[in-house]
Every structure is written in C-alpha cells, then in structure tokens.
Coordinates of C-alpha atoms in Angstrom, one line a residue:
Chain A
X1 CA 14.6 17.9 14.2
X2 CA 18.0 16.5 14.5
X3 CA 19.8 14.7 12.4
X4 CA 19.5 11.5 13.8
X5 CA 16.1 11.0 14.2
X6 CA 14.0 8.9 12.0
X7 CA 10.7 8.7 13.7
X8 CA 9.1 11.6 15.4
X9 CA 5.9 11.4 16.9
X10 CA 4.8 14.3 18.9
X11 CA 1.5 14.6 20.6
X12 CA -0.1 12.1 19.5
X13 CA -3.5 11.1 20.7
X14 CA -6.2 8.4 19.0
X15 CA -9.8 8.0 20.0
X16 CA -12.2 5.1 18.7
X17 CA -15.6 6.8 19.4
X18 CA -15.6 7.6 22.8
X19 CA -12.9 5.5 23.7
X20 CA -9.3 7.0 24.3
X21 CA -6.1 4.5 23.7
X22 CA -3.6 6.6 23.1
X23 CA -3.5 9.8 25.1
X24 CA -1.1 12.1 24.1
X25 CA 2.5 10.2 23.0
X26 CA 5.9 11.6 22.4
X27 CA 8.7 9.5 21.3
X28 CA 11.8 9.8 19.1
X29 CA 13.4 6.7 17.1
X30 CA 17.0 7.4 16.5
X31 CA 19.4 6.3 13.9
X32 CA 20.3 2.6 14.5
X33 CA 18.0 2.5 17.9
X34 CA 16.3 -0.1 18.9
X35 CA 12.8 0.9 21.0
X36 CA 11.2 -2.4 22.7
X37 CA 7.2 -1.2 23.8
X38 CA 5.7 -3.2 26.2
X39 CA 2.6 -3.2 28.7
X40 CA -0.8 -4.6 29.1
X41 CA -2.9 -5.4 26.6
X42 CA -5.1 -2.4 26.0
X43 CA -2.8 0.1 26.9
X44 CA -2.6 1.2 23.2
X45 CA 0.9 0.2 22.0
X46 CA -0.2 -1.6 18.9
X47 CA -2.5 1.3 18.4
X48 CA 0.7 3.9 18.5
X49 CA 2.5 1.5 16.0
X50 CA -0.6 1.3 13.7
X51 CA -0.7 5.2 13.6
X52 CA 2.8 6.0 13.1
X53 CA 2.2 4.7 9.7
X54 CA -1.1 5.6 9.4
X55 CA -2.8 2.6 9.2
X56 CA -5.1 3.8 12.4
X57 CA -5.6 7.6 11.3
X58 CA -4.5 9.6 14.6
X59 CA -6.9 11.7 16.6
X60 CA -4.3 14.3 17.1
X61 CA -1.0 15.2 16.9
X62 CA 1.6 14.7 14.4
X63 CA 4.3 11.9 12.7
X64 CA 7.5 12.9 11.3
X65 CA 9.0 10.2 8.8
X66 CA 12.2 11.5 6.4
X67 CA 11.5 14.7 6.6
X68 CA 7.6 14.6 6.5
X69 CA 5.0 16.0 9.1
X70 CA 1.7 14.4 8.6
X71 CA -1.0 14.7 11.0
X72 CA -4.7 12.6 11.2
X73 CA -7.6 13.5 9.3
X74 CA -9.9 13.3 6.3
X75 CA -7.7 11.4 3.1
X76 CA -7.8 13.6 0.5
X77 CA -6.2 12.8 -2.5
X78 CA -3.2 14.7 -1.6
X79 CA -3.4 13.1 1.6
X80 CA -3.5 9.8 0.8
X81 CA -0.1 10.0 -1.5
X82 CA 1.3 11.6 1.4
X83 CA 0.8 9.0 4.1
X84 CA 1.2 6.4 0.6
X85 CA 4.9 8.2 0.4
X86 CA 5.7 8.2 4.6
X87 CA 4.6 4.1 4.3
X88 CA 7.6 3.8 1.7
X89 CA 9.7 4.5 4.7
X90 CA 8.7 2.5 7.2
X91 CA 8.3 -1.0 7.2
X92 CA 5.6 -3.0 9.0
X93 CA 5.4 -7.1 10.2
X94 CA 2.6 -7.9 11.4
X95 CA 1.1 -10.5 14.5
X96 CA -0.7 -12.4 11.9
X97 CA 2.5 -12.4 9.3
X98 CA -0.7 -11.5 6.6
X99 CA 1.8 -12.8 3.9
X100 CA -0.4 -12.9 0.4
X101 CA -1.4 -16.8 0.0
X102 CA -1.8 -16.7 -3.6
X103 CA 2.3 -15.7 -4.3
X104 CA 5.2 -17.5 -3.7
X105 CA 7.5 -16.4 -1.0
X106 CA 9.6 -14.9 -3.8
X107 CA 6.4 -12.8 -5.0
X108 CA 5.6 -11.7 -1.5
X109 CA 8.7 -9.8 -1.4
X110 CA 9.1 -8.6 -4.9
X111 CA 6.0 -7.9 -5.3
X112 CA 5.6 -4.3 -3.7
X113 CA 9.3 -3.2 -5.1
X114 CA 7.7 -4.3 -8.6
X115 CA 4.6 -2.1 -7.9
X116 CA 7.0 1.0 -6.8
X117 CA 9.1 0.5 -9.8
X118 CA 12.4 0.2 -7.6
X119 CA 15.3 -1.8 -9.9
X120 CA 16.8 -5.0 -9.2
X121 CA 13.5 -6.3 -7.2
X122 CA 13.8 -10.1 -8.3
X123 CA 17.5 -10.0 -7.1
X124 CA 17.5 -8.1 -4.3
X125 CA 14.0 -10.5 -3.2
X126 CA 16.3 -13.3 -3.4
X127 CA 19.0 -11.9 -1.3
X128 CA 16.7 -11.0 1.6
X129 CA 15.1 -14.4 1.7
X130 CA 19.2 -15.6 1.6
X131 CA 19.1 -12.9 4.6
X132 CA 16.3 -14.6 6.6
X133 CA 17.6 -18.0 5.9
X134 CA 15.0 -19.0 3.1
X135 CA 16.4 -18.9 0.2
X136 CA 15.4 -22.2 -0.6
X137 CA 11.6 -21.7 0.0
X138 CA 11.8 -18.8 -2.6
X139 CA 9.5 -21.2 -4.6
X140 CA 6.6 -22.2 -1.9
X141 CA 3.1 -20.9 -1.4
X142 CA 3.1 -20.0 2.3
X143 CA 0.5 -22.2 3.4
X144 CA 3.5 -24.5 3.0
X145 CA 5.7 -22.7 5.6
X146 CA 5.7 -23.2 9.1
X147 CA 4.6 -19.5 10.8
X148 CA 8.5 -19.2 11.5
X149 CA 9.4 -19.0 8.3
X150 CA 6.4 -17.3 7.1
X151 CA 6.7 -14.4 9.5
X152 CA 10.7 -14.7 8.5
X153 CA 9.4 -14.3 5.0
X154 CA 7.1 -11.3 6.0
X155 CA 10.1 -9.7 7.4
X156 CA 12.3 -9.7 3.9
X157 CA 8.7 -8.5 2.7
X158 CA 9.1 -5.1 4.2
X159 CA 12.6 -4.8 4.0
X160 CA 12.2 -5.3 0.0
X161 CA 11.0 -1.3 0.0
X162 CA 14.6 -0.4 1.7
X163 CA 12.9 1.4 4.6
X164 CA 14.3 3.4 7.1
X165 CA 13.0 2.2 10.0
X166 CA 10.7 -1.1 10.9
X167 CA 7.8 -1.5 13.1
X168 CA 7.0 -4.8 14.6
X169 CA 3.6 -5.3 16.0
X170 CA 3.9 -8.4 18.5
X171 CA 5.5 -11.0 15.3
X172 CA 5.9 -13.7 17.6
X173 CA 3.0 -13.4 19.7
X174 CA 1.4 -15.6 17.4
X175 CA 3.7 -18.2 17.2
X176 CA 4.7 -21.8 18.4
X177 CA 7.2 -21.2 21.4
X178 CA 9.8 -23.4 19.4
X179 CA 9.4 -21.1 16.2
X180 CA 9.9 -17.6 18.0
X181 CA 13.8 -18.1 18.3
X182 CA 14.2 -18.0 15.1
X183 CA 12.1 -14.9 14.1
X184 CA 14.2 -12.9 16.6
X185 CA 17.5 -14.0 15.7
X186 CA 16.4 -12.9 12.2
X187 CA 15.7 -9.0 14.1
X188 CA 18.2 -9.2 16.2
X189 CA 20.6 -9.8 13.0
X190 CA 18.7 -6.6 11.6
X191 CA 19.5 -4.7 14.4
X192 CA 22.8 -6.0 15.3
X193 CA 24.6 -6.0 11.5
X194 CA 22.5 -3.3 9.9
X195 CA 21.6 -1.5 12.8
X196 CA 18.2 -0.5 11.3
X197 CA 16.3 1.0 13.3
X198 CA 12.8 -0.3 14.8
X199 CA 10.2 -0.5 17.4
X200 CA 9.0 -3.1 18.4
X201 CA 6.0 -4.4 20.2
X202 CA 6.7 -7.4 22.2
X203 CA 6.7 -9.3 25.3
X204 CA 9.7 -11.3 25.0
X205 CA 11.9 -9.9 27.6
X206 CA 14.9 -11.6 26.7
X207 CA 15.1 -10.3 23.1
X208 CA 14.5 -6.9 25.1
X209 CA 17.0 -7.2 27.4
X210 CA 20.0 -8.3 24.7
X211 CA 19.2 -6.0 21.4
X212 CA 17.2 -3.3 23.1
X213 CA 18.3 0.4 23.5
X214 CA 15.3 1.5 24.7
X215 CA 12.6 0.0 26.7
X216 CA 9.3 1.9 26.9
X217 CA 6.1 0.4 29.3
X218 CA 2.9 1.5 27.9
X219 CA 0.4 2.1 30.7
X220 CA -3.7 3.6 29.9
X221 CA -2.4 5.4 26.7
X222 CA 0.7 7.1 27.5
X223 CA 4.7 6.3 27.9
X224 CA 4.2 5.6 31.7
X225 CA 8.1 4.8 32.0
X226 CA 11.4 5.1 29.6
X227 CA 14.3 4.1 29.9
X228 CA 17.3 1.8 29.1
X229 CA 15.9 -2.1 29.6
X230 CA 18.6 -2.6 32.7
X231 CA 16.5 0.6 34.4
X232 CA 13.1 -0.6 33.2
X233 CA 13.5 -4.2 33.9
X234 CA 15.8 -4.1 36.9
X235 CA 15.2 -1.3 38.4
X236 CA 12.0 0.4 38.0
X237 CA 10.6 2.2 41.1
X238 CA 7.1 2.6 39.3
X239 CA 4.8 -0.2 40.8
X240 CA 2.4 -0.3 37.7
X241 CA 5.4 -1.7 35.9
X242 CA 6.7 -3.7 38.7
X243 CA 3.1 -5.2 39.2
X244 CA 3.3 -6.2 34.7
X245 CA 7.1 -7.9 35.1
X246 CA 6.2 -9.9 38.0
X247 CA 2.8 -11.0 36.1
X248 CA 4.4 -11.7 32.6
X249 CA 8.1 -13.0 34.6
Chain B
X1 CA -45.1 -62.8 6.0
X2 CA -43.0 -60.5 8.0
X3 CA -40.0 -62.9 6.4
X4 CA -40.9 -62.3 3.5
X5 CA -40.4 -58.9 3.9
X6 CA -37.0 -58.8 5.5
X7 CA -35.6 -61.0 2.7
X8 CA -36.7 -58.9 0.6
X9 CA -35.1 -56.0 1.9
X10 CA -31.8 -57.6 2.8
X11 CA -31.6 -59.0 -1.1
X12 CA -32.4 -55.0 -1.9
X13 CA -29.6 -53.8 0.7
X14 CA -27.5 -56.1 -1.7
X15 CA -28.0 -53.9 -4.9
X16 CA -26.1 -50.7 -4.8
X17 CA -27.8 -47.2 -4.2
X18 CA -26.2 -45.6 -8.1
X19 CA -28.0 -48.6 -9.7
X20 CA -31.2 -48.4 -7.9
X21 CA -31.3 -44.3 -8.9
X22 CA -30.1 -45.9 -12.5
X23 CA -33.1 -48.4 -12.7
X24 CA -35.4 -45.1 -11.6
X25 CA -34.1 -43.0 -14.3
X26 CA -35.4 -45.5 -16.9
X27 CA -38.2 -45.7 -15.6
X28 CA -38.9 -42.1 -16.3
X29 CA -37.3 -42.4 -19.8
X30 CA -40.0 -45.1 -20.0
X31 CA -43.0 -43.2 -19.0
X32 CA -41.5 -40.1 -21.4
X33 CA -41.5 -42.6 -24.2
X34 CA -44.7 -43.8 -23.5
X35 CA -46.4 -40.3 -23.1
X36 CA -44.5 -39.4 -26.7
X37 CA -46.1 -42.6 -28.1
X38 CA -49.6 -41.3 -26.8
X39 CA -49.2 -38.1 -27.9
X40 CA -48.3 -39.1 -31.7
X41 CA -44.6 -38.2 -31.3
X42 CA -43.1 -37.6 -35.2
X43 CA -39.4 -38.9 -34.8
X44 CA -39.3 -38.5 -38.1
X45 CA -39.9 -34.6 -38.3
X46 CA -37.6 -34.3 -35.7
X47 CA -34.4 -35.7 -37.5
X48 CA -35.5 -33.5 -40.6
X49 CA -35.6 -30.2 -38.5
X50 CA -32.6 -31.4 -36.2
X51 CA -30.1 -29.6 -37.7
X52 CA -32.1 -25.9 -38.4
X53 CA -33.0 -26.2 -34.6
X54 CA -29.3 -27.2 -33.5
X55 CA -27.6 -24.0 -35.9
X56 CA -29.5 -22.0 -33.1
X57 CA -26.9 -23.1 -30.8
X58 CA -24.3 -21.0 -31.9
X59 CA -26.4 -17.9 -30.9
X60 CA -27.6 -18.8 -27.6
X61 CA -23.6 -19.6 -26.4
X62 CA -22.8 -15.9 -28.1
X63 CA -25.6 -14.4 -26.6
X64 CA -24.6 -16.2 -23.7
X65 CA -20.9 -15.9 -23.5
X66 CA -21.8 -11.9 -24.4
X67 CA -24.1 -11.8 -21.6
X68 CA -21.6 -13.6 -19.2
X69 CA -18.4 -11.2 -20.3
X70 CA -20.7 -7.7 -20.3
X71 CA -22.0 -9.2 -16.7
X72 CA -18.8 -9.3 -14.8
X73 CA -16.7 -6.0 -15.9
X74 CA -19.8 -4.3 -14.6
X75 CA -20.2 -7.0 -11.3
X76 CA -16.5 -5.7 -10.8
X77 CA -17.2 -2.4 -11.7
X78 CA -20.7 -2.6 -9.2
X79 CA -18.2 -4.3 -6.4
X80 CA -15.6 -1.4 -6.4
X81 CA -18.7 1.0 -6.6
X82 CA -20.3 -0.4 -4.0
X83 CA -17.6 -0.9 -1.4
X84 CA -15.8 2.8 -2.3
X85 CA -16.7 5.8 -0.1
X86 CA -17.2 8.0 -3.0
X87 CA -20.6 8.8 -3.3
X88 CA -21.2 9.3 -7.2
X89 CA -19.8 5.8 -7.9
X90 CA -21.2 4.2 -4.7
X91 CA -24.9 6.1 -6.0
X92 CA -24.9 5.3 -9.6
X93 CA -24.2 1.1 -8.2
X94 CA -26.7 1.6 -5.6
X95 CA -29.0 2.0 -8.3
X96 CA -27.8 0.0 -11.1
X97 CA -28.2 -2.7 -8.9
X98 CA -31.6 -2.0 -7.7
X99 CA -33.2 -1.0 -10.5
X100 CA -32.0 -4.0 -12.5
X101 CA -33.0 -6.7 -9.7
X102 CA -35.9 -4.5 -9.3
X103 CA -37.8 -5.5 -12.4
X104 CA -38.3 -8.1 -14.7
X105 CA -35.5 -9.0 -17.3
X106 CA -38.4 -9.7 -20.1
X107 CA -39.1 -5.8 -19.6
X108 CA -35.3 -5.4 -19.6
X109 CA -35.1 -6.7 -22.8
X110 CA -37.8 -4.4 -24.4
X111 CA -36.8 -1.3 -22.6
X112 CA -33.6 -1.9 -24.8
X113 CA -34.8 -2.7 -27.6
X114 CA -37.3 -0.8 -28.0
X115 CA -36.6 2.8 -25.8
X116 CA -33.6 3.2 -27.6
X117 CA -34.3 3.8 -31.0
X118 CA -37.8 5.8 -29.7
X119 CA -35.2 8.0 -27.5
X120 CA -32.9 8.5 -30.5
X121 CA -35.0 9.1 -33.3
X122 CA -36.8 11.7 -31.0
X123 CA -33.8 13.2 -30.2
X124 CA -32.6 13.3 -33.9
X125 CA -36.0 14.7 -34.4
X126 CA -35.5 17.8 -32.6
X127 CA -31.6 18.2 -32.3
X128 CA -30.7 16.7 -36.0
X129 CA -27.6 18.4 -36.4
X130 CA -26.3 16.9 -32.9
X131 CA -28.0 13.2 -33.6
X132 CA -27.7 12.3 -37.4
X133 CA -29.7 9.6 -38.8
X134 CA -26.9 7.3 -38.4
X135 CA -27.1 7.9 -34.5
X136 CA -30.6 6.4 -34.5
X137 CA -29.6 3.3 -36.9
X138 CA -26.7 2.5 -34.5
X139 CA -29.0 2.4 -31.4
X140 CA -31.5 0.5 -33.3
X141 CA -30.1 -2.7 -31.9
X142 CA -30.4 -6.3 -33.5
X143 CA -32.8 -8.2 -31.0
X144 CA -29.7 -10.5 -30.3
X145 CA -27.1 -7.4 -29.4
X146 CA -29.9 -6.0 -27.3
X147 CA -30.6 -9.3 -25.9
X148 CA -26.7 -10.0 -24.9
X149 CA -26.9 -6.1 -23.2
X150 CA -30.1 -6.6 -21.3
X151 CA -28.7 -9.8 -20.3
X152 CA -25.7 -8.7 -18.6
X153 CA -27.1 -5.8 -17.4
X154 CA -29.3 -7.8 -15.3
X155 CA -26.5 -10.6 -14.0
X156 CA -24.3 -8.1 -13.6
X157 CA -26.6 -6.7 -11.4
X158 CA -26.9 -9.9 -9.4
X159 CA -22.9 -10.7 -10.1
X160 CA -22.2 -7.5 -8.0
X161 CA -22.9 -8.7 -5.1
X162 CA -21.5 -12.0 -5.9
X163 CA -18.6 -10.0 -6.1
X164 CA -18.8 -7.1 -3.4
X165 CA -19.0 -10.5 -1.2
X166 CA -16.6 -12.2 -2.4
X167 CA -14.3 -8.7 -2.5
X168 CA -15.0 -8.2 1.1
X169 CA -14.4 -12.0 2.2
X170 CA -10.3 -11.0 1.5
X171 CA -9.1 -11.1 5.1
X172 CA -8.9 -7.3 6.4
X173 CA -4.8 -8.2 7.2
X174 CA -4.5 -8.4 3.6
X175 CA -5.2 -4.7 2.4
X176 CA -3.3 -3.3 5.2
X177 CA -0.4 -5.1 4.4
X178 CA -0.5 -4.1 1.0
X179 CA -1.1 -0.6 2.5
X180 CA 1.7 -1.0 4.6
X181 CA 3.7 -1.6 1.9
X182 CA 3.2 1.6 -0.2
X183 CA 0.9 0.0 -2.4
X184 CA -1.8 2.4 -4.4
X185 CA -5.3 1.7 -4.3
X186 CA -5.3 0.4 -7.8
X187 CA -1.9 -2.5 -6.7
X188 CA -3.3 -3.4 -3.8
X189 CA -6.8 -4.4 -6.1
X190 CA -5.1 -6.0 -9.1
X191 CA -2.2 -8.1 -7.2
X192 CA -3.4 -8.7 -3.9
X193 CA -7.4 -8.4 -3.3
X194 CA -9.2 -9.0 -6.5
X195 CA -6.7 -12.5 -6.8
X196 CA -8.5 -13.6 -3.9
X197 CA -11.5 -12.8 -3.8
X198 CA -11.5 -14.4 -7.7
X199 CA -10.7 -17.4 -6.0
X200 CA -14.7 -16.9 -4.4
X201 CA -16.1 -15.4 -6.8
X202 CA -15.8 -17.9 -9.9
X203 CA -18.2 -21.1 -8.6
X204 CA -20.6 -18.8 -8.3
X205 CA -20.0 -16.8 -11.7
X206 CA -20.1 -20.5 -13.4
X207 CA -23.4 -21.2 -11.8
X208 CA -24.5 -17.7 -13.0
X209 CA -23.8 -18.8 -16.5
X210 CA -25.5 -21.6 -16.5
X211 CA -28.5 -20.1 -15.6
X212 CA -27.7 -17.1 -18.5
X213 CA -28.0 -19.8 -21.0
X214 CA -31.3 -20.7 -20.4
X215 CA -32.4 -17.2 -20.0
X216 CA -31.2 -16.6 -23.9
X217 CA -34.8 -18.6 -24.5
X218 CA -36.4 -14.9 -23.4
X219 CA -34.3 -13.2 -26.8
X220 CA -36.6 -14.7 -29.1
X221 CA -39.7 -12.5 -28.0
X222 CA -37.2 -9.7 -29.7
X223 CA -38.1 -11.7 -32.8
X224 CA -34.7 -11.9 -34.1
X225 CA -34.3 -12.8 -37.9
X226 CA -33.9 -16.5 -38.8
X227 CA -30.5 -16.0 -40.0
X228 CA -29.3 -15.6 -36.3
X229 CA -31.8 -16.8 -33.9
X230 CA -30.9 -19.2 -31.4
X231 CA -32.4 -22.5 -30.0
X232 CA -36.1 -21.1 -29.0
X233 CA -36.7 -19.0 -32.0
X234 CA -35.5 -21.3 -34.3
X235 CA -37.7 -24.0 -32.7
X236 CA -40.9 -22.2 -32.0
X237 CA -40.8 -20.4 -35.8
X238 CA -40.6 -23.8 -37.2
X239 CA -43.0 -25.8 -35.2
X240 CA -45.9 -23.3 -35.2
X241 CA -45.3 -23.2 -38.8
X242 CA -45.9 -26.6 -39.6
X243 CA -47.8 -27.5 -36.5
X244 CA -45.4 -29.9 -34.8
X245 CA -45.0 -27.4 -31.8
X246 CA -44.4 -30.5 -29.2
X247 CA -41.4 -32.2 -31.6
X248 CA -39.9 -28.7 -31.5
X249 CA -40.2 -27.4 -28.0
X250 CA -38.9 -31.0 -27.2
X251 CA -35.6 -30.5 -29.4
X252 CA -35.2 -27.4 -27.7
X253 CA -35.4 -28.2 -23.9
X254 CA -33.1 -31.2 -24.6
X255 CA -30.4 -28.8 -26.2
X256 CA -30.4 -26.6 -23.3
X257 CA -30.7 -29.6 -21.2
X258 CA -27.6 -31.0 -22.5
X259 CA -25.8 -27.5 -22.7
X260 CA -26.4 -27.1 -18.8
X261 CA -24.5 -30.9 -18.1
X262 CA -21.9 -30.2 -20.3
X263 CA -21.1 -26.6 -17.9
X264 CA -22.0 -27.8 -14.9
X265 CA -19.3 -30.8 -15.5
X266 CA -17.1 -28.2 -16.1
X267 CA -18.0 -25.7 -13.6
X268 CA -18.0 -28.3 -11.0
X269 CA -14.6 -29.0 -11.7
X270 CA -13.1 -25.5 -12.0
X271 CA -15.0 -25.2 -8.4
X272 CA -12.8 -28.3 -7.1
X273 CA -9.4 -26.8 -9.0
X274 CA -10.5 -23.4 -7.4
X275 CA -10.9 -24.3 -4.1
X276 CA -7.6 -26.0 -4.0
X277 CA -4.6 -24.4 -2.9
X278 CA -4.7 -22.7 0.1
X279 CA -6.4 -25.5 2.3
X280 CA -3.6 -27.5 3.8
X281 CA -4.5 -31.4 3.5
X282 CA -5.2 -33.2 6.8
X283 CA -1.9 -35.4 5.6
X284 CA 0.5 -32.1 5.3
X285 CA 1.7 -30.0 3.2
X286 CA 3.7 -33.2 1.4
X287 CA 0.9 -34.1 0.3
X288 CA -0.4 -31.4 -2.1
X289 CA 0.2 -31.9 -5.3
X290 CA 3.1 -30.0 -7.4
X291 CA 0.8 -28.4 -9.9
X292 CA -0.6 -26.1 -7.1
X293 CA -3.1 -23.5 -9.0
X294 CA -1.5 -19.4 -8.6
X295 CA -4.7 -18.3 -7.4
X296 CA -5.6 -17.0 -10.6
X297 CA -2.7 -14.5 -10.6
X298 CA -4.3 -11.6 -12.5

C-alpha cells in the first residue's frame, strides 16, 4: 500500500440473500482526493459506502483504513472493536442527516469525542459548528433547524472524531433544492481548504464537475467507468453512462 | 306534543355537556348514599378507624414504589435481553417473561414467600456448613419484601416489552449513526437509544404503576404483621374483627380510589411534558416554548 492511500477496498463483493449489489469492487481513495460515485439507483453505490465502514458487513473481500485490513464476517468480540476502531477513521453523513433529536447541536458533535475520551471536545465542537457556519445554533434541538443546517450540523458531527477520510451517502438528496447549496459549499470548503479526503455519493453534477478528482459511474455492482469528471462527463464513449447523463441532465 | 319535545331539547342543548355529566355524578353519589343509609352505614366507626386504615398507606406506596423501581431495571434488563443476539441472555428473558405472564401473580406471591424459606432450610438441612441458619432467616422474607419482589417480578415482566417496543421504536438511522461514529454498544444505549426510546416508554410505565398500586391489595393474603400492613390488611383485620366489614372495605377502595386520581393527574401530565419536544408545532418552531424538555438526557 502506498503512502498515500487512505481507503483501500479490494475485491469487494456484498450479497443480501440471493441478491448481488456489489460484485466485486476495487478502488483506492488517495490523500486529499476527492471520489464523486454516481449511477442508477440500485447499482449498489450506497451499498459500497455502507461497507467500507462496515455498517453493511461485506460478502467478500477486504477494506483497508490506516493501516487496517478487515474483511466481512461473523462480529466477534475482537471483531467488533476492530471495525469499532476502522469507524474512528472514517467519517459518515448520512441522506437522512440522523442527527440525535434529544441533544443540542452542540451535543451532537461533542457527543461521540466525549464517548472516545478525545481532549478539548466542547471547544473543538464549537469550532466546527463556527466551520459550517452555525455557531450560533450551537444551542438548538434540531427539530428547530432547517435540513440545511441540520445536515451542515451532521457534517461537524463526523468531523468531531478528526477522521481521515469522509463518506457522504447522497446528503442532499434529501433536501429542499434551495438548501443543497449550502451543504456543498460546506464540502466543497472541506475539500478545497483541508483537502480531506472523501467519497461521495451524489447526483449533483455540478459539485462533481468543480471539486471532484475522480468521477466513478456505478453500473449492476461494479465500477463500470473511472475517470477524471471532464472524461466521464464530457467524454465518455460508454453508452450505459451516456444513456444515465442524458436521463439525470 | 312533538313541541313540547323540541323545546325541551333545545332548552337542554342550552346547558353545557361537563354540567350535565356533573348533575349524573350526583346522582350516583345519591344512590351510594342512599344504598349506605339502607345498609346501616356507621359513619361513626368510620372516623374512629380512619386513621389505623389510612397508616396503611405508607406501605402500599413502598410496596408500590418497590414494585415499580425492581420492575423497570429488570424491563430494561428483559429489553436488552430480548433484542441481543446472545442466546444465554436472550433465553433466560425469553423465559423470565413467559413464565411470569404465564401464571398468576397471587401464586407469584406465594411461590416467594413461601418456596424460599422451604428451598433454604432444606438446603441448610443437608449442606449446613455451605447454608448456615442465618441463610434460611435471610430468605425467610417479610410478606411485604416478598410482596414488593413478586410484584416487580411480574411488571417487569409485562414492562419488558413495554420497553423492548419502545427500544426498537428508535429510528434504525439512529444506532448506525452512533455506530458510525465509533460509539460502543454500551454509548450508543446510554446517550443515544435508551434517551429515546424513554421518551416512549414512560406513559406507559406511569400507567403500569397505577395499576401496581392496586395490586399491593393481593400482599395482605401474605398476612403481613399489623405494624406494617398496608390499606387492605389493615382494613380487612379490623372490620372482620369487629364486624363492620362494609365501613372498612369502603375506607379502603376510596383510598386506592383517590391514590389512582392523584397519579393519573400526574401521569397525564408527565405524558403531555413527554411528548413535547420533538413535534414541531403547526405555527413553527417560534412557537415552542423555551423550556424545551432534554428528552430525558440520561
């Protein structure tokens, strides 16, 4: 493994019963890179986010994360503090934001540094809501945020635990199309200033084609194309892909 | 005829509905009075023994209280059981659970009360150096302590799945996020899950009390020594004592009676501060008011 790479995920394949969604995926997130996944829905991209951390236990094949090789299986004990200790390193935000209703904004992103005993948790909370441009919500319930600011909110969450890389699963798929501007001017900040590096699940092409380094169309489980967004978008000479742009265009 | 009729409902539409129920509520007060009257009701007797009777309430509300405290560390306990994949703890629930909502609380009672010393002086009987004699004097139980444990053993029985429910109504988003987040089992139960789902699970836990303390009545077939029997005992010992069994039982049902308002007020409004919070008002967020409750923040 090089240097540079923060995610590995090699051979990866996950079944749910008979069905297969992800069928066999390679793909390397490098230092500062930004990895925009796109494609139908059911082509298994969320799924491939959702086992990179574990969340969906992979069929086969392996996840490297800081220097850790974990593959699927049965959670033993052991296991389970492994994949516990791979999470640590990778943040996740969500479709549905799933910010915890009974905490303040403030709690919500303290709240898992607290649990992981990490110093400073109150003060370095306040700075990433400053980051995301709420510091002055620190104080609300989030049923009293609009889902902007919520998902904005769910962002500092996972960036409280200081991971190495982020995974977005579609966060503004499930927003108001006057709110979604201002979640991805909060990534594209995290990409841009702190270059930290991230996939991300979405269909918004114009985030794509500005931050992206890397555009990847998911197509019946696998990578079917990869590339830089200018190839993918502009220029692909696959027509599954062409036949997707011109639908979603 | 048929006008007299109609004026006489439209002059009826005039009075409101709460008075109407008021006016039948007196009625029945009436009737009660009446049928006390008949039955050679001694008011008199009553005021004397008031006080004896009303001492017993201190008891039932321990007993109850007891009952209600024992009942939901094991309904928590039985929740995690029963939703964990391990099969020892999700077993043993399986059939604390059944066997508890499986038979009679009465029989509950006895079983404690009376198994447990039988089981420990037999065991002290053949194993004496093991089981002094002080083993079997601590398991002979005081018919109240065995009361409070049968009691919530069996709620907590019922509680469980109050609780497994109430455990499992916490959006699915919820746990992975904590999971996501590098929380352990245990933090992802205390701050995020069990805070929720407490938010559920307390209306129904209030309404579980209530019933508790009228189930305390069933302690006083332990016969529990005067010095601490509660409302029953006390009532029944001293009416079939001195024949006024009617004056006695009545004393008693209205203390429970009045016991069960007093919670219910109070349980209805814990269920009104409860459910509070999260629901956005159909005039905005603006509107909610500043003293928003933490959702129980554990």
């Amino acid at each position: 493994m090089t240097g540079d790479v923060i995610i590995r995920v090699e051979g990866l394949h996950k079944r749910f019963g008979r069905l297969e969604v992800v069928k066999g995926v390679d793909l390397d997130l490098h230092k500062g890179e930004v990895v925009v996944v796109f494609g139908r829905s059911g082509s298994g991209k969320s799924t491939l986010l959702r086992c990179i951390n574990f969340l969906d236990d992979p069929t086969q094949g392996l996840v490297e994360v800081a220097g850790m090789r974990l593959s699927g299986g049965h959670r033993t004990r052991r296991k389970r503090e492994q994949v516990r200790q791979l999470r640590l390193h990778v943040g996740m935000v969500f479709q549905q934001f799933n910010l915890f209703p009974h905490m303040t904004a403030l709690d919500n992103v303290s709240v898992a540094p607290i649990c992981a005993g990490l110093k400073d948790n109150r003060t370095h909370a306040m700075e990433l809501l400053e980051q995301v441009g709420l510091a002055d919500k620190a104080d609300e319930h989030p049923i009293r945020l609009s889902g902007g600011q919520q998902q904005r909110v769910a962002i500092a969450r996972a960036l409280a635990m200081r991971p190495d890389a982020m995974l977005f699963d579609e966060p503004t798929s499930a927003l108001d199309p006057e709110l979604i501007g201002e979640v991805l001017a909060v990534m594209k900040s995290l990409a841009t200033e702190i270059h930290m590096p991230m996939i991300v699940v979405t269909h918004e092409m114009g985030f794509a084609r500005e931050v992206a380094d890397r555009a990847l169309f998911f197509h019946q489980g696998v990578v079917w194309e990869d590339g830089t967004p200018e190839q993918v978008f502009g220029a692909t000479q696959k027509p599954e892909t062409k036949k997707f742009l011109d639908a979603v265009l | 005829m048929s006008d007299r009729l109609d004026r006489w409902a439209l002059a009826s539409a005039r009075v409101p509905f709460r008075v109407k129920v008021a006016v039948v509520w007196v009625a029945i007060f009436a009737f009660l009075t009446f049928f006390f009257w008949i039955a050679q009701f001694d008011t008199d007797w009553m005021l004397d023994n008031f006080e004896y009777i009303t001492r017993g309430l201190v008891w039932t509300l321990y007993i109850a209280i007891g009952g209600i405290v024992l009942a939901t560390v094991l309904a928590i306990l039985g929740a995690l059981a029963r939703i964990s994949s391990n099969p020892i703890a999700y077993g043993i629930s399986g059939f604390y659970v059944s066997f508890f909502r499986g038979t009679p609380l009465i029989v509950q009672m006895f079983l404690i009360y009376l198994a447990l010393p039988q089981v420990a002086g037999n065991l002290h009987d053949r194993f004496g150096d093991l089981f002094p004699q002080s083993f079997v004097t601590q398991l002979t139980l005081e018919a109240a302590v065995a009361g409070t444990l049968a009691l919530g053993l069996n709620y907590g029985a019922y509680m469980t799945e109050i609780f497994r429910a109430g455990i499992q109504s916490v959006a699915g988003g919820q746990g992975e996020a904590a999971d996501a987040l590098g929380m352990t089992y245990r933090q992802k139960m205390r701050k995020v899950v069990l805070p929720q789902a407490f938010r559920v699970i307390i209306p129904p836990t209030g309404n579980e009390f209530i019933a508790m303390l009228k189930d305390t009545a069933l302690v006083s077939f332990l016969g529990t020594t005067v010095a601490n029997a509660e409302i029953f005992r006390r009532a029944s010992l001293v009416g079939q004592a001195e024949v006024k069994g009617l004056e006695a039982l009545v004393l008693a049902a209205g203390l429970y009676w009045g016991l069960t308002i007093v919670f219910t007020f109070f349980q209805r409004r814990l269920e009104a501060r409860v459910s509070r919070g999260y629901v956005r008002t159909a005039a905005g967020p603006r509107d909610i008011t500043s003293d928003q409750p933490h959702g129980g923040a554990a």
